[in-house]
PDB file of C-alpha atoms and ligand atoms in Angstrom:
ATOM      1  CA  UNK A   1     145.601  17.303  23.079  1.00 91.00           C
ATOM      2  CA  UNK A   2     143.403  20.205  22.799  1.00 95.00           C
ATOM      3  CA  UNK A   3     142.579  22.013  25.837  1.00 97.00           C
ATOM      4  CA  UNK A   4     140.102  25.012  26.990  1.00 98.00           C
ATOM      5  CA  UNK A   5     140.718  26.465  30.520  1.00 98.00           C
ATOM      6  CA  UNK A   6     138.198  28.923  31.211  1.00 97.00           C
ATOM      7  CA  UNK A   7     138.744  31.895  32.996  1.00 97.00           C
ATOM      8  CA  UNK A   8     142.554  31.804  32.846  1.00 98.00           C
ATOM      9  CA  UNK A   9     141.951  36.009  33.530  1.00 98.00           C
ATOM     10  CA  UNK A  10     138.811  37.399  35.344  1.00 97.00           C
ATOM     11  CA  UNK A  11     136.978  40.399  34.786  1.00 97.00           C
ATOM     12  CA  UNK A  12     139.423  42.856  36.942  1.00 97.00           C
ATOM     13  CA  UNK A  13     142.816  41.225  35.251  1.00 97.00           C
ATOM     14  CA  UNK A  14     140.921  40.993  31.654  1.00 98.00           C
ATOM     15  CA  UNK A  15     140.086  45.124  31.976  1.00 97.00           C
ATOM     16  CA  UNK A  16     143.645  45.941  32.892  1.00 97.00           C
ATOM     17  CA  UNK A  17     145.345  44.020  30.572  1.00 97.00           C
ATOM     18  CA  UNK A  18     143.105  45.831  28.016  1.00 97.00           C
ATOM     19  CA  UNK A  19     143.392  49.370  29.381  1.00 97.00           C
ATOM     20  CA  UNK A  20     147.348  48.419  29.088  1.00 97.00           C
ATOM     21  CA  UNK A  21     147.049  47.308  25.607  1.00 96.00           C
ATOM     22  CA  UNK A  22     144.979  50.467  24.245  1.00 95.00           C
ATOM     23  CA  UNK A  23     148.477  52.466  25.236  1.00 95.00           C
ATOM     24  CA  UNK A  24     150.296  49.788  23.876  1.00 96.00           C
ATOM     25  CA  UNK A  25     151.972  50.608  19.621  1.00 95.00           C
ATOM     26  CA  UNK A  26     151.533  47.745  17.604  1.00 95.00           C
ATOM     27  CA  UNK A  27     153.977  46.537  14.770  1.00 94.00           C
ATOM     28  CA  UNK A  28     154.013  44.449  11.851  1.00 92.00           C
ATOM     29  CA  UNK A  29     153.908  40.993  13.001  1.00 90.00           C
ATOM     30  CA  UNK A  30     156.073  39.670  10.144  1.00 87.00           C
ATOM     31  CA  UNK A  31     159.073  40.887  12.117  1.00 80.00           C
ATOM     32  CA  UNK A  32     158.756  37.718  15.040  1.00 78.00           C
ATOM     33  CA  UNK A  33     158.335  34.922  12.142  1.00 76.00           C
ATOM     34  CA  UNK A  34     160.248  32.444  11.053  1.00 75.00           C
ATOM     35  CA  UNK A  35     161.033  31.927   7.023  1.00 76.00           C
ATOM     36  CA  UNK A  36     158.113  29.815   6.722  1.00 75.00           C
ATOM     37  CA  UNK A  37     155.577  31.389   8.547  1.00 77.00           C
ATOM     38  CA  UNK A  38     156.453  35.295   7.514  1.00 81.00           C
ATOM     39  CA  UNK A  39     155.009  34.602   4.181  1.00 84.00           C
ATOM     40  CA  UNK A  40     151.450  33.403   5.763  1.00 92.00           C
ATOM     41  CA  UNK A  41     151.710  36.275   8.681  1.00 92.00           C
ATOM     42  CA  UNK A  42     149.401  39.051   8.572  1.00 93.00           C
ATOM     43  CA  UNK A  43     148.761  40.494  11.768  1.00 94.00           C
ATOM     44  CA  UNK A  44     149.806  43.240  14.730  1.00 96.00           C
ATOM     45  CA  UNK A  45     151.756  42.815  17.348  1.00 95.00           C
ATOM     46  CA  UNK A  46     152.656  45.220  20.345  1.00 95.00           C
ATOM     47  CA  UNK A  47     155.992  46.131  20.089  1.00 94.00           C
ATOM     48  CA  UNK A  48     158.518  44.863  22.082  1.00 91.00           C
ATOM     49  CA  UNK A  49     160.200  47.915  23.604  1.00 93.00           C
ATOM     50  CA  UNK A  50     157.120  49.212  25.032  1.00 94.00           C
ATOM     51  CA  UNK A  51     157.469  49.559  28.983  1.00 94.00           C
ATOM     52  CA  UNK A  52     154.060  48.711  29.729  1.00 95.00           C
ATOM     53  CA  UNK A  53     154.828  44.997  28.169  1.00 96.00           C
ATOM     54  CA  UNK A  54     156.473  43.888  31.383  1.00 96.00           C
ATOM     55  CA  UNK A  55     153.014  44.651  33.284  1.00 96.00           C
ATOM     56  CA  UNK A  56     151.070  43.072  30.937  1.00 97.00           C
ATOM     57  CA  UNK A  57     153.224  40.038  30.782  1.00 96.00           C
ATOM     58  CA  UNK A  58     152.981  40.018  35.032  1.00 96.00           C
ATOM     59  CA  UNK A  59     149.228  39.700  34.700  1.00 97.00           C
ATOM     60  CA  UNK A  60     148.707  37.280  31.860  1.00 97.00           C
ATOM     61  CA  UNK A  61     151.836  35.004  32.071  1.00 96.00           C
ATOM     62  CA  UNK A  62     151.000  35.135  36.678  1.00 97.00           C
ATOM     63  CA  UNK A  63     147.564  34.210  35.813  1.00 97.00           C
ATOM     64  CA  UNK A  64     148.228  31.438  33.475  1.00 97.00           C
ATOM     65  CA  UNK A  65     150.788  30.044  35.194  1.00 97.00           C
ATOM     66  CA  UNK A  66     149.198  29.774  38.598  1.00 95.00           C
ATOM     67  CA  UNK A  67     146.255  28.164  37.056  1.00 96.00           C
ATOM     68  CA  UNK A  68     146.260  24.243  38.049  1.00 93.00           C
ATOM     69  CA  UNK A  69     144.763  23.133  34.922  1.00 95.00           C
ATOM     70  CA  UNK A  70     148.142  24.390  33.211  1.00 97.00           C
ATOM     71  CA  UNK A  71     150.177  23.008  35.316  1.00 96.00           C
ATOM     72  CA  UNK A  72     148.861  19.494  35.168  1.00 95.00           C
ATOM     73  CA  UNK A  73     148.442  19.786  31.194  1.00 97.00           C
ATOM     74  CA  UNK A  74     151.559  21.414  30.515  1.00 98.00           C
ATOM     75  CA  UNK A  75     154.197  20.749  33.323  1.00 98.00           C
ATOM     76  CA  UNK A  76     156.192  23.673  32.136  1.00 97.00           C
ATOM     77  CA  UNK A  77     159.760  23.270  32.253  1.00 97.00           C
ATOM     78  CA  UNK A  78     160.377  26.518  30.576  1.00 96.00           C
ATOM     79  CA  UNK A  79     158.000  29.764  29.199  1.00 94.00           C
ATOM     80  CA  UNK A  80     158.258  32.334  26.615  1.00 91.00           C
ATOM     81  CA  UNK A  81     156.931  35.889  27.241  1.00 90.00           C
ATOM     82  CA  UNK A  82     154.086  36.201  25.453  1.00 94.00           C
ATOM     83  CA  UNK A  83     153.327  38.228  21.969  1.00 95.00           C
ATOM     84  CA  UNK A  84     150.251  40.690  22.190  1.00 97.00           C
ATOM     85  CA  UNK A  85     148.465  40.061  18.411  1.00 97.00           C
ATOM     86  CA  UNK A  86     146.116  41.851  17.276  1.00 97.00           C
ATOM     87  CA  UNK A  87     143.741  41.250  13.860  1.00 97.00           C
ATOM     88  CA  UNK A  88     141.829  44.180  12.102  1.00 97.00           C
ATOM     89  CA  UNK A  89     139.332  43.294   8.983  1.00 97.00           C
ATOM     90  CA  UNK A  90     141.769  41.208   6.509  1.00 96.00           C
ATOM     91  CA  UNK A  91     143.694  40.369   8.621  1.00 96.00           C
ATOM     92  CA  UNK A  92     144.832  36.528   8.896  1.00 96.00           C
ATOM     93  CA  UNK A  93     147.637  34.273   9.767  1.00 96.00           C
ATOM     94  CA  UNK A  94     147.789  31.253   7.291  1.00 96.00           C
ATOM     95  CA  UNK A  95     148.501  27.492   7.771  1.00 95.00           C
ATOM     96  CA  UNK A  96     151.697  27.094   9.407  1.00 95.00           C
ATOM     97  CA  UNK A  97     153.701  25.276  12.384  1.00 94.00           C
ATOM     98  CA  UNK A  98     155.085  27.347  15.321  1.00 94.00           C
ATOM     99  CA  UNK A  99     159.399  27.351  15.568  1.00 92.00           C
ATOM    100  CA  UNK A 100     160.644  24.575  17.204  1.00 95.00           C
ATOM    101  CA  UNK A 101     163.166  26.685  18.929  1.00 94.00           C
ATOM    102  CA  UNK A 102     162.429  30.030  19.987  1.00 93.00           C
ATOM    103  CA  UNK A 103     163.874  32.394  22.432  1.00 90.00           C
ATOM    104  CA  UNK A 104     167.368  34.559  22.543  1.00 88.00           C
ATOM    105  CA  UNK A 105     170.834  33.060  22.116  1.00 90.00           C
ATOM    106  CA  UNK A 106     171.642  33.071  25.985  1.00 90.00           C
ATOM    107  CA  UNK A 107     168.362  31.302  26.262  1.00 90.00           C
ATOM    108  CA  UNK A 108     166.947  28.921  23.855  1.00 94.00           C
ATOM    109  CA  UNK A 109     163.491  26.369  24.791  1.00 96.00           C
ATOM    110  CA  UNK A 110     162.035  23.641  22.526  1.00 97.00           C
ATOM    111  CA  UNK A 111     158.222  25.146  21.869  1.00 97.00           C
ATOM    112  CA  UNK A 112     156.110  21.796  23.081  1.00 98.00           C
ATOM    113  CA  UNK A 113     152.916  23.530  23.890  1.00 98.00           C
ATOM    114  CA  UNK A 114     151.288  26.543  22.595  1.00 98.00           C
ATOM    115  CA  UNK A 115     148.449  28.532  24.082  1.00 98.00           C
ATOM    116  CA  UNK A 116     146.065  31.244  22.867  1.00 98.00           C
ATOM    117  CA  UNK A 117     144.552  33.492  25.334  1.00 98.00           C
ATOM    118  CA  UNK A 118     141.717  35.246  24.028  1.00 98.00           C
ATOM    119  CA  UNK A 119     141.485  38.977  24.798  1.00 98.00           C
ATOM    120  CA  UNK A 120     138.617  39.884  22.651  1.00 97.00           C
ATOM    121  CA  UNK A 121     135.254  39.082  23.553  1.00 97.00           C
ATOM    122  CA  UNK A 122     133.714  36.634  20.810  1.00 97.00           C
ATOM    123  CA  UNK A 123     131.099  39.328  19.468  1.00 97.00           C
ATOM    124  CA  UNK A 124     133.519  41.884  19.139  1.00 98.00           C
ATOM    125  CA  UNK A 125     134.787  40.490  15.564  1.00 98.00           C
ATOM    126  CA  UNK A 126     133.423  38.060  13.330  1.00 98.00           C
ATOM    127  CA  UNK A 127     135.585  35.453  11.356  1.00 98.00           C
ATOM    128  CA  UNK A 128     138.899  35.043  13.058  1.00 98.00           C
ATOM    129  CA  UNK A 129     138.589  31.591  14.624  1.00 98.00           C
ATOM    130  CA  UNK A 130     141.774  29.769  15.628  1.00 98.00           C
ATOM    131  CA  UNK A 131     141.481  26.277  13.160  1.00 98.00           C
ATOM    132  CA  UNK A 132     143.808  23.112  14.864  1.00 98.00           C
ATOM    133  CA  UNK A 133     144.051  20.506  12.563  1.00 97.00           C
ATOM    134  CA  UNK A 134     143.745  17.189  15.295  1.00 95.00           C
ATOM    135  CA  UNK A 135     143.802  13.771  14.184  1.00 92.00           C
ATOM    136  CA  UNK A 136     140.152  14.022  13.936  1.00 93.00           C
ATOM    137  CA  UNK A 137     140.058  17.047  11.454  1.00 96.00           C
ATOM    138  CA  UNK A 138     139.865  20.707  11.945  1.00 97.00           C
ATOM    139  CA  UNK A 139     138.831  22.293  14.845  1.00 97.00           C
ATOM    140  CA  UNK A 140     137.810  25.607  15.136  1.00 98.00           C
ATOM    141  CA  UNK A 141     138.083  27.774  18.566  1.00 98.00           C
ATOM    142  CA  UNK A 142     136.519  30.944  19.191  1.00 98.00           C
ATOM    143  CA  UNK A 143     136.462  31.919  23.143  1.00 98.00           C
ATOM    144  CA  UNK A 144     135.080  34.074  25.418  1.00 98.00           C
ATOM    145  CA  UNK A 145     137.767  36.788  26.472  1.00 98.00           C
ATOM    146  CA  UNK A 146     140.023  35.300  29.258  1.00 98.00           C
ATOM    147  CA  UNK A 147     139.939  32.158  28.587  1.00 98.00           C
ATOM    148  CA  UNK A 148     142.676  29.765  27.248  1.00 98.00           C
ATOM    149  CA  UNK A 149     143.191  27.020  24.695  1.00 98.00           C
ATOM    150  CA  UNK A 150     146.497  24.756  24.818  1.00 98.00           C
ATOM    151  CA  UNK A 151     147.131  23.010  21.536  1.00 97.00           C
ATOM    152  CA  UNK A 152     150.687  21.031  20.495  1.00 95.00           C
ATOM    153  CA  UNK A 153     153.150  23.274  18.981  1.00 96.00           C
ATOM    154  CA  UNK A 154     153.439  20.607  16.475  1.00 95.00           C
ATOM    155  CA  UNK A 155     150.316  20.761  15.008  1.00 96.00           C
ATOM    156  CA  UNK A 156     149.292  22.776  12.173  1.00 97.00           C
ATOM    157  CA  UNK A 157     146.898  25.064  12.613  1.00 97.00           C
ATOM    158  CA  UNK A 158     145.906  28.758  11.079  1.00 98.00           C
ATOM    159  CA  UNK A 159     143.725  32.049  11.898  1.00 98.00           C
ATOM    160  CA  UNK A 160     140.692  32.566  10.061  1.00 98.00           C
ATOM    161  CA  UNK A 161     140.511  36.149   8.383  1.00 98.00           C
ATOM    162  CA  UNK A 162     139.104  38.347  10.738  1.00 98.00           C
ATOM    163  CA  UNK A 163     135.640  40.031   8.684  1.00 98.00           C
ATOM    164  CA  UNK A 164     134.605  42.897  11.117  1.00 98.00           C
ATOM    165  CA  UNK A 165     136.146  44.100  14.381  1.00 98.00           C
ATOM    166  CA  UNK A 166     139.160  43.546  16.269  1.00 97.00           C
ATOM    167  CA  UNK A 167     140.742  39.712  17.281  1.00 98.00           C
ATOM    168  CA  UNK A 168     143.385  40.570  20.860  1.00 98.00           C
ATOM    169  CA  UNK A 169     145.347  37.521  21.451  1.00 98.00           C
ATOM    170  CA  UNK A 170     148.206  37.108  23.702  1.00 98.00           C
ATOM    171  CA  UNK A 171     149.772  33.894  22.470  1.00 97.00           C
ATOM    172  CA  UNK A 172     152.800  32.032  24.496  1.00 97.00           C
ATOM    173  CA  UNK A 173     154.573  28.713  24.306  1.00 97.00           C
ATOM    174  CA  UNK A 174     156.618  26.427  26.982  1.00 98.00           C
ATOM    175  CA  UNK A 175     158.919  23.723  26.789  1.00 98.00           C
ATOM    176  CA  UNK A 176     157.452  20.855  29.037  1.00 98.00           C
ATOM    177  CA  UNK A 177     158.999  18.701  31.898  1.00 98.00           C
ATOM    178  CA  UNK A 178     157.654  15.767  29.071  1.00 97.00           C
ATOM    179  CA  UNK A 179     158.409  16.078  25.373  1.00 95.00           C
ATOM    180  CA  UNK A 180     155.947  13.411  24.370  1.00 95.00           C
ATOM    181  CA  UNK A 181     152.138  14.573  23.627  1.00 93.00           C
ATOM    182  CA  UNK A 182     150.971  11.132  24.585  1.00 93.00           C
ATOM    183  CA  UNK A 183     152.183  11.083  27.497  1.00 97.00           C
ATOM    184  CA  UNK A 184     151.992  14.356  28.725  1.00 97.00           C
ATOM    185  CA  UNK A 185     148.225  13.727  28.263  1.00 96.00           C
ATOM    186  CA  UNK A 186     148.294  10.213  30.034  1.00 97.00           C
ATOM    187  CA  UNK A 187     149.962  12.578  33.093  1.00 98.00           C
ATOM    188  CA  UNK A 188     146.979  15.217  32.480  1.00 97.00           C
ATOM    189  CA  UNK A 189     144.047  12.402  33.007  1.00 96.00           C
ATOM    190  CA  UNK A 190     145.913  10.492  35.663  1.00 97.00           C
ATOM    191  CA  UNK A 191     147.009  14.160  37.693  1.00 96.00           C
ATOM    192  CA  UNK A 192     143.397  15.127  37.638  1.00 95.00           C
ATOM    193  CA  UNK A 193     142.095  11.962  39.066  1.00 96.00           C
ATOM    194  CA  UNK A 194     144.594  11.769  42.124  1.00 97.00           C
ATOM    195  CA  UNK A 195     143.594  15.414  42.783  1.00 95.00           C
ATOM    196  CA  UNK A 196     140.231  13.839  42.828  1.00 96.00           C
ATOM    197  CA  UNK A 197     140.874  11.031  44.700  1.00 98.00           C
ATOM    198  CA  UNK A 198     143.244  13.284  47.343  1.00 97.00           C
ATOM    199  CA  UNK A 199     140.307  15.258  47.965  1.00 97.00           C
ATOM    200  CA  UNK A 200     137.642  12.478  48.835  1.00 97.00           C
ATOM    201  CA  UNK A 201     139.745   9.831  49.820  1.00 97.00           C
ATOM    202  CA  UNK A 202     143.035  10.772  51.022  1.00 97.00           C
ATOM    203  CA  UNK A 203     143.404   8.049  53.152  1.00 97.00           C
ATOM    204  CA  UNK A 204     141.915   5.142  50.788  1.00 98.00           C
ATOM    205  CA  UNK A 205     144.607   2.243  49.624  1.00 98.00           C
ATOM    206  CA  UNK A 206     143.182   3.046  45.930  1.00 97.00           C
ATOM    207  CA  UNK A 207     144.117   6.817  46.272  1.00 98.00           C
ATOM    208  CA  UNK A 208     148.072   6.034  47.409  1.00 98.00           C
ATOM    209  CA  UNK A 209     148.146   3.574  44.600  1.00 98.00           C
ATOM    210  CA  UNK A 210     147.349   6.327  42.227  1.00 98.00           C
ATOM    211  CA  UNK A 211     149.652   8.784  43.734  1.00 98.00           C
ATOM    212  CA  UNK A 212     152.311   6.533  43.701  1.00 98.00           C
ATOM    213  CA  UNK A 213     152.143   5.613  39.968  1.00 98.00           C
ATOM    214  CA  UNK A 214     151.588   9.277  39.237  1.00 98.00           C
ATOM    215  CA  UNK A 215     154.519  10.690  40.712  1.00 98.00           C
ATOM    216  CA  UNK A 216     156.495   7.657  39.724  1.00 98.00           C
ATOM    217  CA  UNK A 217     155.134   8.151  36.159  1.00 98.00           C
ATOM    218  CA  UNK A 218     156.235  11.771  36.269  1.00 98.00           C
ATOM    219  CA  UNK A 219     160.085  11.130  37.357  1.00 98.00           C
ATOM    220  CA  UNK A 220     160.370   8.323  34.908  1.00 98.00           C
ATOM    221  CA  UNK A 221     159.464  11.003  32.298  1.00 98.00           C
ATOM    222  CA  UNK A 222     159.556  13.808  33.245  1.00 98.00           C
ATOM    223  CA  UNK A 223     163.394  15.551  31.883  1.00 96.00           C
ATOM    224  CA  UNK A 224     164.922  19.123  33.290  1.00 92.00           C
TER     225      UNK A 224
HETATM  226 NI1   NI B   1     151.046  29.588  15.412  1.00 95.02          NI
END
């Protein structure tokens, strides 16, 4: 499943995550690839050892996280700190696959769902676009800064050459409560319909019957 959630940062988080990145040095991005995907990496990314990282990571991971449309489309069992990337003109970042594993030794998560959260505005660079190959052929994402797409970790997918301007990214990836995209998206439509259905109807026969086969759905599935 491909998903956009708008507005994952407003206007006042958006402007200090950027004022934090313009401190921020940025490194070859090579360095945080795996074999495969080092030889299709070209990009920046902020360096790890900067001190202003753990703010940044506070605003965009806190954001993301609290949003409700992440939760029900992700039911993150476990999250990665985020990378900061950043594309000048020629800059690209070729067909590839995220890891499968990720994180240090001490602390090691399956990557089920990536996200891209768009830090750049779309008129500040041309070219760029995040491409998703889906069952139903490329897809191409381009987003208005602070908002979010999720896509499977699994899928392959690539970043356009950027042609003019600057591309900000912060990109992250969680291990979810439920390995299988199927039926993590069966749990998406169904969650969003009992919220629904809690809201106008708590008290409706219909609306415990959902519940019930929701949160029963969820423990038969769901693995910690
Ligand atoms: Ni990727």
């Amino acid at each position: 499943m491909l998903l956009e959630i708008p507005n994952v940062l407003g206007p006042r988080d958006l402007e200090r995550v950027r004022g934090l990145l313009a401190g921020v040095r940025f490194v070859d991005g090579r360095a945080s690839a795996g074999a495969a995907a080092r030889r299709v990496k070209h990009n920046e990314e902020a360096a790890a050892d900067d001190p202003r990282l753990r703010t940044l990571n506070e605003l965009v991971m806190g954001n993301l996280v609290r949003h409700p449309w992440y939760q029900h489309a992700v039911l993150p069992h476990r999250l990665a700190s985020p990378f900061y990337a950043r594309y000048t003109p020629g800059m690209t970042y070729g067909d590839h696959v995220d890891d499968p594993i990720m994180g240090p030794a001490q602390g090691r998560y399956r990557t089920d769902v990536s996200t891209t959260i768009f830090l750049s505005g779309p008129d500040d660079y041309e070219g760029g676009e995040l491409v998703v190959q889906t069952a139903f052929g490329p897809r191409a994402i381009k987003l208005p800064a602070g908002h979010a797409v999720l896509y499977p970790s699994s899928s392959r997918h690539h970043v356009a050459p950027v042609t003019r301007g600057e591309r900000v990214v912060a990109v992250t990836w969680a291990q979810s409560m439920v390995r299988d995209p199927a039926r993590r998206e069966l749990l998406w439509e169904l969650g969003r319909a009992r919220d629904r259905l809690l809201a106008r109807a708590p008290e409706a026969e219909e609306t415990k019957q959902v519940d019930r086969s929701y949160v029963n759905l969820l423990r038969m599935w769901a693995e910690l």
